[in-house]
Coordinates of C-alpha atoms and ligand atoms in Angstrom, one line a residue:
Chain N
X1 CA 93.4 22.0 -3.0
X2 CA 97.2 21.8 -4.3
X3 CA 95.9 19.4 -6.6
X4 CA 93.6 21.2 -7.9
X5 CA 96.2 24.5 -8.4
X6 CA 98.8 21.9 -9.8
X7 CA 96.3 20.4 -12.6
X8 CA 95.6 24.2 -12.9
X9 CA 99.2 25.6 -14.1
X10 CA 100.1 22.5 -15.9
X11 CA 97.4 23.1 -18.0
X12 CA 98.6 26.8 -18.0
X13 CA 101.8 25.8 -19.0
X14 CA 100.7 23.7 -21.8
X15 CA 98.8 25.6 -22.9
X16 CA 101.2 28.8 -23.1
X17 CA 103.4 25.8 -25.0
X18 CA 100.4 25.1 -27.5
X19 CA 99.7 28.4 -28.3
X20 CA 103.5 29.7 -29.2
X21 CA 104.2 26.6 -30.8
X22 CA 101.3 26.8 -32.9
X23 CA 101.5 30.3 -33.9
X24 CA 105.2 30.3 -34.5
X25 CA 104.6 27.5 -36.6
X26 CA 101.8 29.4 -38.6
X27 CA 104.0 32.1 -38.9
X28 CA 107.1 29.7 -40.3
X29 CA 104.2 28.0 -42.5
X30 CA 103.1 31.5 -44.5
X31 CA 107.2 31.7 -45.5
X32 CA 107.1 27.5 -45.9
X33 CA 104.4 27.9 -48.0
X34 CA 105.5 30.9 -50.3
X35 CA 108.9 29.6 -50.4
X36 CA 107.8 25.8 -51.6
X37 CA 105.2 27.3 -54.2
X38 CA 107.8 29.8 -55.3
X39 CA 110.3 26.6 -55.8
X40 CA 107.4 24.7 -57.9
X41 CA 107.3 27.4 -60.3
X42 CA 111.3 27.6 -60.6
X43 CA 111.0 31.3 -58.0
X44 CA 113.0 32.0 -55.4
X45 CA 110.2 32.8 -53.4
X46 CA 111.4 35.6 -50.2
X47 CA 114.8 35.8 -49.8
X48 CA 116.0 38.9 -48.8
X49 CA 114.8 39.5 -45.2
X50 CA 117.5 37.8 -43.0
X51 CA 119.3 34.4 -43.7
X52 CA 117.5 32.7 -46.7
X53 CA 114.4 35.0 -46.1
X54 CA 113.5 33.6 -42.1
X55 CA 112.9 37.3 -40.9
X56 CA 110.0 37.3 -43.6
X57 CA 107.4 36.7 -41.0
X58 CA 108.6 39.6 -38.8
X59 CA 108.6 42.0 -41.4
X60 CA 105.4 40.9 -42.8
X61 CA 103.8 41.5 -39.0
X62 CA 105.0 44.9 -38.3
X63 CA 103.6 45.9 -42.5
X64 CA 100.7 44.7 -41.4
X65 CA 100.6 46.4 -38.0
X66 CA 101.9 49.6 -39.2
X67 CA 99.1 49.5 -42.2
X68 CA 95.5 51.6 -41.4
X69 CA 92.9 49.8 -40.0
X70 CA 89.8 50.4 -42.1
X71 CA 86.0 50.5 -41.8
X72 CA 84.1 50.5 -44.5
X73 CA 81.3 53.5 -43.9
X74 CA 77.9 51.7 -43.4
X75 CA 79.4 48.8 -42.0
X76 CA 78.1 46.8 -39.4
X77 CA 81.1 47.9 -36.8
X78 CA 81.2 45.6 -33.9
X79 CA 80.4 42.8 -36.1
X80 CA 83.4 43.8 -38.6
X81 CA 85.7 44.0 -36.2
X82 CA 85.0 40.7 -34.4
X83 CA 84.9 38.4 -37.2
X84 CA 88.6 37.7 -37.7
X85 CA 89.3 37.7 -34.5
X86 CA 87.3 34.8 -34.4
X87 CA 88.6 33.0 -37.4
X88 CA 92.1 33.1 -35.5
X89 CA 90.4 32.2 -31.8
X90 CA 88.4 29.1 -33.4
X91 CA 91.2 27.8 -35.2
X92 CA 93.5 28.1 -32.5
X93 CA 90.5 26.5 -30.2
X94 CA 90.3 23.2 -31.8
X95 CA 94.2 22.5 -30.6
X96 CA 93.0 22.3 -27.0
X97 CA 92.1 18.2 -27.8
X98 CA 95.0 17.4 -29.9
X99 CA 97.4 14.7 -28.3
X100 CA 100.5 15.4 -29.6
X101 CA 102.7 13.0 -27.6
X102 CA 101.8 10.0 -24.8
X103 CA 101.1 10.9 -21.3
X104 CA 105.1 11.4 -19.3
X105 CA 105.8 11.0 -15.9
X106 CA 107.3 14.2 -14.1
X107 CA 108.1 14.4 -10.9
X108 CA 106.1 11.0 -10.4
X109 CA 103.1 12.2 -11.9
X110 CA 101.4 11.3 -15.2
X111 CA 100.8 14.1 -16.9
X112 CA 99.0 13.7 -20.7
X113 CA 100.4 15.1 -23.5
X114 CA 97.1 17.4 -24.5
X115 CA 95.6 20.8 -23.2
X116 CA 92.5 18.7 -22.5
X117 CA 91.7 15.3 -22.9
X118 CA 87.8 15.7 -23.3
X119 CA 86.3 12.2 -23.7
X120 CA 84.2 14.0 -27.0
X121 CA 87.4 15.2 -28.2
X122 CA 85.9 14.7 -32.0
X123 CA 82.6 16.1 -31.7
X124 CA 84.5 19.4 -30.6
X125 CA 86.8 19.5 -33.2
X126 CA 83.7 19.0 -35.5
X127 CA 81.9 21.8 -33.8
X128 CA 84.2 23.8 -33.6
X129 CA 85.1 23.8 -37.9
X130 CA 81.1 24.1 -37.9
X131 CA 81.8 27.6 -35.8
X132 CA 84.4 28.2 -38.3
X133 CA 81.3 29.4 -40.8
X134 CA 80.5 32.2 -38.5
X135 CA 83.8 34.4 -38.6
X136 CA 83.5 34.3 -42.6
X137 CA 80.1 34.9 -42.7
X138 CA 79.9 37.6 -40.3
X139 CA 83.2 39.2 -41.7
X140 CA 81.5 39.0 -45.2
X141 CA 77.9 40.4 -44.0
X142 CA 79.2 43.0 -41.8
X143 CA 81.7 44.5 -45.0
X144 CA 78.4 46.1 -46.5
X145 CA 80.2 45.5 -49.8
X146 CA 79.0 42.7 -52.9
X147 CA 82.1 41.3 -53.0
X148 CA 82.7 40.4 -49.7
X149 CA 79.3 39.5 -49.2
X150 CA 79.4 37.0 -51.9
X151 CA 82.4 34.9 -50.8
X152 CA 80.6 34.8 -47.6
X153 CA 77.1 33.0 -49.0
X154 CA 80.3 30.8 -50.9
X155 CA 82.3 30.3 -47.8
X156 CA 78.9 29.3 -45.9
X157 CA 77.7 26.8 -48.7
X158 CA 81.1 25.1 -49.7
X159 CA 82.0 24.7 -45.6
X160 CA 78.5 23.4 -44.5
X161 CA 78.9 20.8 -48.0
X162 CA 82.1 19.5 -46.9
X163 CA 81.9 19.1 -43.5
X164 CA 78.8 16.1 -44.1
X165 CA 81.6 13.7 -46.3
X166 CA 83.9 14.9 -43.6
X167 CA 81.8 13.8 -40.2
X168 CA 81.4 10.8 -42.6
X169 CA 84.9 9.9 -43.0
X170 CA 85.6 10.0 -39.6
X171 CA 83.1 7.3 -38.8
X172 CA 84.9 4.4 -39.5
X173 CA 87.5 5.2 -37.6
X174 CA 85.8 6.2 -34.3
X175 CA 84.0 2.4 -35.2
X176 CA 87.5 1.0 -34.9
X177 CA 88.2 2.8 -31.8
X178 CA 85.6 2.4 -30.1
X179 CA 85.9 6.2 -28.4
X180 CA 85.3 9.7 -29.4
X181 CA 88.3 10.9 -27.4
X182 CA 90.9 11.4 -29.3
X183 CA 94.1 10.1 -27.4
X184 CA 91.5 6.6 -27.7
X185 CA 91.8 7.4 -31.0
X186 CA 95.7 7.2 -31.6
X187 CA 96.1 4.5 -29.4
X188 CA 93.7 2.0 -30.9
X189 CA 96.4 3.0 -33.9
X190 CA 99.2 1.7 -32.3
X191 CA 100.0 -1.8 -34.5
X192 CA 99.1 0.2 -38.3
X193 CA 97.6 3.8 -38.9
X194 CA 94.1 4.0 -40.0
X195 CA 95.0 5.4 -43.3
X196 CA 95.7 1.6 -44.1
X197 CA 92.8 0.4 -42.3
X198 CA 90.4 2.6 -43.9
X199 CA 91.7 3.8 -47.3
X200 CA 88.8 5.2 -48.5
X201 CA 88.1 7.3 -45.8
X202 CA 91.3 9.0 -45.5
X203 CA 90.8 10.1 -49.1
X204 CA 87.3 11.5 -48.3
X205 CA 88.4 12.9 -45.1
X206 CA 92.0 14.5 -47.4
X207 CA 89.8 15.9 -49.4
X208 CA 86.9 17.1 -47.7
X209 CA 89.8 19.0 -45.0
X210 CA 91.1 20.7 -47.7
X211 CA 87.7 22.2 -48.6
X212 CA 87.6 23.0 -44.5
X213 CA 90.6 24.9 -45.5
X214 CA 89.8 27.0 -48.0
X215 CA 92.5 26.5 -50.2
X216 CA 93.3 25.8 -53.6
X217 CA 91.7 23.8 -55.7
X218 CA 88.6 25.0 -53.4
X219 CA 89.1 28.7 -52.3
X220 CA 86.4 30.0 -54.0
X221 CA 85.1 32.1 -50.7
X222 CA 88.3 33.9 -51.7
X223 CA 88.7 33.6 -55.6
X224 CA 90.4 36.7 -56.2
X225 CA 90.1 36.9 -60.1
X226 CA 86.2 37.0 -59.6
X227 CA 85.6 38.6 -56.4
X228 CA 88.6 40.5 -55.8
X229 CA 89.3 38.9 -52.3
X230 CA 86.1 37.1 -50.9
X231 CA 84.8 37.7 -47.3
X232 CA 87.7 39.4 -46.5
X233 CA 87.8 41.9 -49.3
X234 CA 87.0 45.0 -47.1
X235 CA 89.9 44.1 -44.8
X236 CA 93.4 45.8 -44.1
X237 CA 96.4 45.9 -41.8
X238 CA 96.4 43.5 -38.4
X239 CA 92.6 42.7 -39.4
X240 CA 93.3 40.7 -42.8
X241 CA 96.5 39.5 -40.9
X242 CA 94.5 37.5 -38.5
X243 CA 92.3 36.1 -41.5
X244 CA 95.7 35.1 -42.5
X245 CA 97.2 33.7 -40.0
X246 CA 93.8 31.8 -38.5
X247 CA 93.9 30.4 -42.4
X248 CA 97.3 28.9 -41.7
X249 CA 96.7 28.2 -37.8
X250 CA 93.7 25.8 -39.3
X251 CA 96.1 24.0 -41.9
X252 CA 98.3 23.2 -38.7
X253 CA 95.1 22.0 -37.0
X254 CA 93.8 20.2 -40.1
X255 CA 97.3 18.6 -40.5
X256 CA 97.3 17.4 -36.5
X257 CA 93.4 16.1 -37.5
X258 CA 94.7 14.1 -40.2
X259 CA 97.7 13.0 -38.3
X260 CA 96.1 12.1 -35.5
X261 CA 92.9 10.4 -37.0
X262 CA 94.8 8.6 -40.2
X263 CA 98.0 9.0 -39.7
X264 CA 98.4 7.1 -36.7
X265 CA 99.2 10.3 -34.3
X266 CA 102.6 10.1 -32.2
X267 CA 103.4 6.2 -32.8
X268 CA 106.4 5.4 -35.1
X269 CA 109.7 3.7 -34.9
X270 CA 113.2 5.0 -33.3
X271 CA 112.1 9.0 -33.0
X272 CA 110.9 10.0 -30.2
X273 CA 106.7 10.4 -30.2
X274 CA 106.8 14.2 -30.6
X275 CA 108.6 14.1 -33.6
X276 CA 107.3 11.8 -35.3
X277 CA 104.0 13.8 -34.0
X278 CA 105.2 17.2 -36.0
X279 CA 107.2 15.4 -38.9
X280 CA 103.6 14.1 -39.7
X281 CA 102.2 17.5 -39.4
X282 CA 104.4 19.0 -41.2
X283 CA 103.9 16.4 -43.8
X284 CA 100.1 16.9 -44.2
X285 CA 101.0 20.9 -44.4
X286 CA 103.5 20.2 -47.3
X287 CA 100.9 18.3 -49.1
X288 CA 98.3 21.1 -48.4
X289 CA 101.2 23.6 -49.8
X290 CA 101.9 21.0 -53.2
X291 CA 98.4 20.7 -54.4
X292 CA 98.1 24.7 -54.1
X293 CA 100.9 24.5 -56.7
X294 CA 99.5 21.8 -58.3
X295 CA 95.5 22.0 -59.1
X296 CA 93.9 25.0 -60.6
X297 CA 90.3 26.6 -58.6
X298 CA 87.1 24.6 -59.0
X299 CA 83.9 26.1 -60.6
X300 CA 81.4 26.5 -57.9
X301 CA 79.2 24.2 -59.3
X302 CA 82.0 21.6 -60.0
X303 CA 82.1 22.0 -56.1
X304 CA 78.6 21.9 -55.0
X305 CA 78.6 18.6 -57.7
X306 CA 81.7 16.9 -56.0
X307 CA 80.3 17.4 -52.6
X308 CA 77.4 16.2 -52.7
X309 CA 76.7 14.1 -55.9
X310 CA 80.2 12.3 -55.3
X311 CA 81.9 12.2 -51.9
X312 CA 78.8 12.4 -49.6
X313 CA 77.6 9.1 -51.4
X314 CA 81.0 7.5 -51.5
X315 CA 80.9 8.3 -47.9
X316 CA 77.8 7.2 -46.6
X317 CA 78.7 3.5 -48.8
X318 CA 82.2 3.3 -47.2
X319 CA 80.2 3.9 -44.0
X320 CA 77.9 1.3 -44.7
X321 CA 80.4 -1.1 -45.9
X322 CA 83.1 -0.7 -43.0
X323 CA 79.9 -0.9 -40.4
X324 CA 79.1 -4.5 -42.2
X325 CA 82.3 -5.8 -41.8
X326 CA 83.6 -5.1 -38.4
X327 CA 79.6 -6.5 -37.3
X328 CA 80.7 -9.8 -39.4
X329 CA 84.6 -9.8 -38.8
X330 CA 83.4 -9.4 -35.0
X331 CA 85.2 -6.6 -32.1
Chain H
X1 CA 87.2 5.1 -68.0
X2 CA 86.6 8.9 -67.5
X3 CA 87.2 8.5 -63.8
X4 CA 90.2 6.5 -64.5
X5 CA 91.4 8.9 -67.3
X6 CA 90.7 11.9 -65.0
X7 CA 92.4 10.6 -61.6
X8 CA 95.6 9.7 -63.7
X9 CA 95.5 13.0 -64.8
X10 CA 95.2 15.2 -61.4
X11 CA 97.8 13.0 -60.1
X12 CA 100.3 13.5 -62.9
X13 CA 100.2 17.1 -62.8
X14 CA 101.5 16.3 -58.8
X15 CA 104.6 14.5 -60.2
X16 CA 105.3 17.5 -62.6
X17 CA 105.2 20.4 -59.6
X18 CA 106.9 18.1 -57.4
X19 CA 109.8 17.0 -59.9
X20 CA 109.9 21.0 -60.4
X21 CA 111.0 21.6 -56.6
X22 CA 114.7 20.2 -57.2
X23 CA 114.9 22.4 -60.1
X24 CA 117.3 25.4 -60.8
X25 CA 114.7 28.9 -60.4
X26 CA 114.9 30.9 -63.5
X27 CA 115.4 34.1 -61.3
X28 CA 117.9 36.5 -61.9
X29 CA 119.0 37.8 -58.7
X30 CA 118.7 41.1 -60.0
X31 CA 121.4 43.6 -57.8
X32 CA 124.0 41.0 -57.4
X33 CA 123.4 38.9 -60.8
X34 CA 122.6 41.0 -63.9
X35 CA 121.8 39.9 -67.4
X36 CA 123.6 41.3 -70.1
X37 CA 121.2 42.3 -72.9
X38 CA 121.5 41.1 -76.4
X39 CA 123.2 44.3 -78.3
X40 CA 120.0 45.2 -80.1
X41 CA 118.0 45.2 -76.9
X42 CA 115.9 48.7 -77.2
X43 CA 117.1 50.2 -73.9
X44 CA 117.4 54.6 -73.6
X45 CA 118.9 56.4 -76.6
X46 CA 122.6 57.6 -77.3
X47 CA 123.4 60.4 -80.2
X48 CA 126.7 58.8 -82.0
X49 CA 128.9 60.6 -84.0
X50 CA 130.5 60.0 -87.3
X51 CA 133.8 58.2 -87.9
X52 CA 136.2 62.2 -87.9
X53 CA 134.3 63.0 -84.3
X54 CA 131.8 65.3 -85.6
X55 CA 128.0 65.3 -84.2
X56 CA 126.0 63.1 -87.2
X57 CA 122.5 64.8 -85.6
X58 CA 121.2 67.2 -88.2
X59 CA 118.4 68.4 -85.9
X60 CA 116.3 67.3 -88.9
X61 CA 113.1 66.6 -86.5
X62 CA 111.9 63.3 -88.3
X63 CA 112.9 61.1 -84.8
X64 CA 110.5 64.4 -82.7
X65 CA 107.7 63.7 -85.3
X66 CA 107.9 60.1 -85.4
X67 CA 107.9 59.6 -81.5
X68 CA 104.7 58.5 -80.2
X69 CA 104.9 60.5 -76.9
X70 CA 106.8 63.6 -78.4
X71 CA 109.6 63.5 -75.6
X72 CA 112.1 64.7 -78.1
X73 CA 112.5 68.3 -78.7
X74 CA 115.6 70.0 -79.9
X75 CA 116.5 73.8 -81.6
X76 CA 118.2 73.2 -84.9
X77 CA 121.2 75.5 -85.4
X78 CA 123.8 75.9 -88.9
X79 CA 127.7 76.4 -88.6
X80 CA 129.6 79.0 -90.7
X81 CA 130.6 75.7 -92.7
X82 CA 126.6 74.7 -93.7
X83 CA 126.8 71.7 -91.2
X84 CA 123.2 71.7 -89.5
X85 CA 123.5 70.6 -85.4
X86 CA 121.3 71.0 -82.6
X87 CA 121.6 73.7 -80.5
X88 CA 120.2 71.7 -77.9
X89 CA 118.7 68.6 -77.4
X90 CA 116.5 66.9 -75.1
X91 CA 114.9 63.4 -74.7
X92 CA 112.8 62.8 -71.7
X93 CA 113.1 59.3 -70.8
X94 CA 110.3 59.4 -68.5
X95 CA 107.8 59.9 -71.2
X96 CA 110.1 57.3 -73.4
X97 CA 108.2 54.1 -74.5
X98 CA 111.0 52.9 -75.8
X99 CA 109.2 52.2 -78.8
X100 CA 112.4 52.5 -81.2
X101 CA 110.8 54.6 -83.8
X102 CA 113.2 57.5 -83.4
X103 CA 115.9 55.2 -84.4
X104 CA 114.0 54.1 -87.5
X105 CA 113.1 57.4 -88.3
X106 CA 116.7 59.3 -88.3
X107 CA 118.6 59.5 -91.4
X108 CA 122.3 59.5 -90.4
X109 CA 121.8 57.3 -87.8
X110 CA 122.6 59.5 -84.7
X111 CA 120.4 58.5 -82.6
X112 CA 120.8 55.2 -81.8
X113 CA 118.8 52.5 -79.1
X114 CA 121.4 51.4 -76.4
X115 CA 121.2 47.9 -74.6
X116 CA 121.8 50.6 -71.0
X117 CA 117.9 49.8 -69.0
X118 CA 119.1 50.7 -65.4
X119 CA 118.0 54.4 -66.0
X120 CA 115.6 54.4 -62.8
X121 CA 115.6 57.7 -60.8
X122 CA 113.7 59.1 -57.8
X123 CA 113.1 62.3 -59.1
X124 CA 111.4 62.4 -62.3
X125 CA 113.4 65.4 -63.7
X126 CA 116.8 63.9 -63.5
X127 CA 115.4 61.7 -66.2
X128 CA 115.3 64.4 -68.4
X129 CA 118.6 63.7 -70.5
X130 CA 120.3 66.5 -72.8
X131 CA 122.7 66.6 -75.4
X132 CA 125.8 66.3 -73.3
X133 CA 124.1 63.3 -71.4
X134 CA 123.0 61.6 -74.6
X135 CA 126.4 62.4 -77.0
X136 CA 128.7 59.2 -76.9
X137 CA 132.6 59.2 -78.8
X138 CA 132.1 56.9 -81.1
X139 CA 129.3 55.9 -83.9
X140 CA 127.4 53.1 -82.0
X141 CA 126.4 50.3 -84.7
X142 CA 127.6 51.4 -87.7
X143 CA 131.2 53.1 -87.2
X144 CA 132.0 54.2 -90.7
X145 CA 128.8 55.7 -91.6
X146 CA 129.1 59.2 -92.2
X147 CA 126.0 61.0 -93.7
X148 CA 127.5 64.3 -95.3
X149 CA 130.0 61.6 -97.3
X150 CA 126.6 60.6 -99.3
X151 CA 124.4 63.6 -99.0
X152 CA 126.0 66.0 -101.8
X153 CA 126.3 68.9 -99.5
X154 CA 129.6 70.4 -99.2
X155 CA 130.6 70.0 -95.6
X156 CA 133.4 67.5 -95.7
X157 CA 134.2 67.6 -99.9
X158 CA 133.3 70.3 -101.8
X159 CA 129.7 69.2 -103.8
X160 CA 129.7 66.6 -105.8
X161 CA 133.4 65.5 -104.9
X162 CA 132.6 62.3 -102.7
X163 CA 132.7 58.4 -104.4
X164 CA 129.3 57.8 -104.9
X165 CA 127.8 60.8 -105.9
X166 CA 126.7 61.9 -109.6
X167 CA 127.6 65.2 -110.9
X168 CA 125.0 68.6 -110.6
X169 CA 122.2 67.4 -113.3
X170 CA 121.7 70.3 -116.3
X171 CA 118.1 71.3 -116.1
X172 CA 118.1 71.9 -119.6
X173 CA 118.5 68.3 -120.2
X174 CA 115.2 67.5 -118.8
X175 CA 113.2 69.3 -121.0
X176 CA 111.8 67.4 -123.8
Ligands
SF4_401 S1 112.0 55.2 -78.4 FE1 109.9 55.8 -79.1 S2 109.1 56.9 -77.3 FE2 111.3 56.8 -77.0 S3 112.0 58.7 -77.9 FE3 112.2 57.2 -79.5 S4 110.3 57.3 -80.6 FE4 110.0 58.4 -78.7
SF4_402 S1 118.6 62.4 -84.2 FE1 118.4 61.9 -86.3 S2 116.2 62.1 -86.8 FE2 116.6 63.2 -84.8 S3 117.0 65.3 -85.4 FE3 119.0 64.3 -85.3 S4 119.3 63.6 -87.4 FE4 117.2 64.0 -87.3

């Protein structure tokens, strides 16, 4: 019985750590990311709110709680106003299997460094960015408006495209695991990080995460010189702000992905293991953050080409290949 | 190759944002740094005044017509002396383009384009300038200029008594 209620408020606990961490840190990543892009084209970027801009955040959250909440008349209402909720609830989902540090000993016990440690840790992460589709699609069908509408059928096709290569690119790594549990997954890393070990694949699975993302060079749900603002066109105040915030919740959980697929997770010299956990989060976010200043937006059926006439196949080889060698190489 | 050709170039274009991080920002902080505009730079209008002090508007019109937006108006008015003035004059620099084409137009050169832009006000009316805003002491570009010195009408010499001016012509002269 005390067992049980002890499991149950470390969890708690970890999880009320998880969830401020990550949203502070998606709240610090909007100013990151508009202060770094601002910087690549020689701006300031915010700078007046506070010390250097930090109080940006704040005042961006009580703008956008302050601002009207709108319906658009002949919406579909329940739907409309769930769908960004869940954009910002899936997103922040997915962190429940992320190890972010090895398991520590307190108090004599072992506890492990990760809300849950489910022994399918990647299948739910995969899921989970399938479920993704639904809060855009939903958000763009409910809006009862064209634009909205279309960067939802965009959204759908460009997230269902991407997440085949990616699936794929995470194969070779759960071969060289041997587990579908994550915190498997970073230990098997623990001599050289997988981006060595499979190349490749890290460059699918780069790529194909930031088409998850919908960011630049692939935010076409959004595209806002064609259709104004894309599934969440019909949005305003705390209601866009959760789109917002869920989009920067899921480059955190993206970045963790990568980081703890490719990048090796918490292992690394000196630091201690949650550092070296975050500094490679962070990392992946920066790099996310520099190719929004760097490449322009695809065409969609530059997209739909690269997706499936390029990565899937490069994929499915790299699967084939790395599946070939480990047989003849041996376990 | 074109994959070759088109990798190098995606990747390239990385090196260029990134090299641009740990460059200066072209921003001008605007409250606490200020640039200081060339002294041509078309910012709101001044009426000058000729080199002895006097007003060098003639409330002639031409810088009302030419305006695009008509924001000038004024009432033209003559002293006991034959020096046309305006009675009043108004430019309303909400309206304003700042198109410069009342400063082409005017022919003694009183009104004149200042490099002064920080002319924002809350309340549109205040940016309704009259003569006494718009009068400056001095004559702006071109001090010495002074338009009744050329014009051969007897304001400050008597007609026909300033340097470059020819004599009355005899009408009967012109007939053939
Ligand atoms: S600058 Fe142009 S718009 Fe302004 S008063 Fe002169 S002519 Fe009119
Ligand atoms: S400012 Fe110049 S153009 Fe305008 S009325 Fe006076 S003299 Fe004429």
């Amino acid at each position: 019985m005390t067992e049980l209620l002890i499991t149950s408020i470390l969890i708690l606990v970890k999880l009320i750590l998880v969830f401020a961490a990550v949203l502070g840190l998606a709240a610090y990543m909007v100013l990151a990311e508009r202060k770094v892009l601002g910087r690549m084209q020689l701006r300031y970027g915010p700078n007046r709110v506070g010390p250097f801009g930090l109080m940006q955040p704040m005042a961006d959250v009580i703008k956008l709680l302050t601002k009207e909440d709108l319906v658009p008349a002949k919406a579909d209402r329940i739907m409309f106003l769930i769908a960004p909720g869940m954009a910002s609830l899936i997103a922040l989902l997915s962190f429940a299997v992320v190890p972010f540090s090895p398991p520590i000993t307190l108090f004599g016990r072992t506890i492990p460094m990760v809300v849950c440690d489910l022994n399918i840790g990647l299948l739910y992460f995969l899921g989970l960015s399938s479920l993704a589709v639904y809060s855009i699609a939903l958000g763009g069908w409910a809006s009862n408006s064209k634009y909205a509408l279309l960067g939802a059928i965009r959204g759908l096709a460009q997230l269902i495209s991407y997440e085949l290569s990616m699936g794929l690119a995470v194969v070779p790594v759960v071969l060289t695991a041997k587990s579908f549990s994550l915190t498997e997954i970073v230990v098997s890393q623990a001599d050289w990080p997988n981006m060595l070990r499979h190349p490749l694949a890290f460059v699918i699975f780069m790529i194909s995460v930031m088409a998850e993302s919908k960011r630049t060079p692939f935010d076409l749900p959004e595209g806002e010189n064609e259709i104004v603002a894309g599934y969440h066109t019909e949005y305003s105040g705390m209601r866009f702000g959760l789109f917002f915030v869920g989009e920067y919740i899921n480059v955190i959980i993206l970045g963790s992905m990568v980081t703890v697929l490719f990048l090796g997770g918490w292992h690394g010299p000196l630091l201690p293991p949650i550092v070296w956990f975050s500094l490679k989060v962070l990392a992946v976010a920066f790099c996310f953050i520099w190719t929004r200043g760097t490449l322009p937006r695809l065409r969609y059926d530059q997209l739909m080409h690269f997706g499936w006439k390029f990565l899937i196949p490069v994929a499915l080889t790299n699967v084939l290949i790395t599946g070939a060698v480990m047989l003849a190489v041996g376990p | 190759m074109n994959l070759w050709r088109d990798i190098k170039g995606t990747l390239q274009a990385y090196a260029v944002t990134f090299s641009y991080l740990f460059r200066k920002p072209t921003t001008i902080q605007y409250p606490e740094e200020r640039r200081t505009p060339a002294p041509r730079y078309r910012a709101r209008m001044v009426l000058t005044r000729d080199p002895d002090g006097g007003e060098r508007c003639v409330a002639c019109h031409l810088c009302s017509a030419a305006c695009p937006v008509d924001c000038i108006s004024m009432q033209a008015a003559e002293a006991p002396d034959g020096r046309r003035y305006a009675a009043w004059f108004r430019i309303n620099f909400a309206r304003c383009i700042f198109c410069g084409l009342c400063a082409e137009a005017c022919p003694t050169l009183a009104i004149q384009m200042s490099p002064e832009y920080e002319i924002c006000k809350r309340d549109p009316l205040s940016l309704v300038y009259e003569k006494e805003d718009l009068l400056i002491g001095d004559g702006g570009k071109d001090n010495d200029y002074n338009f009744y010195r050329h014009a051969g009408i007897g304001v400050v010499n008597p007609r026909g008594g300033n340097a470059d001016e020819y004599g009355p012509v005899d009408p009967g002269a012109l007939v053939p």
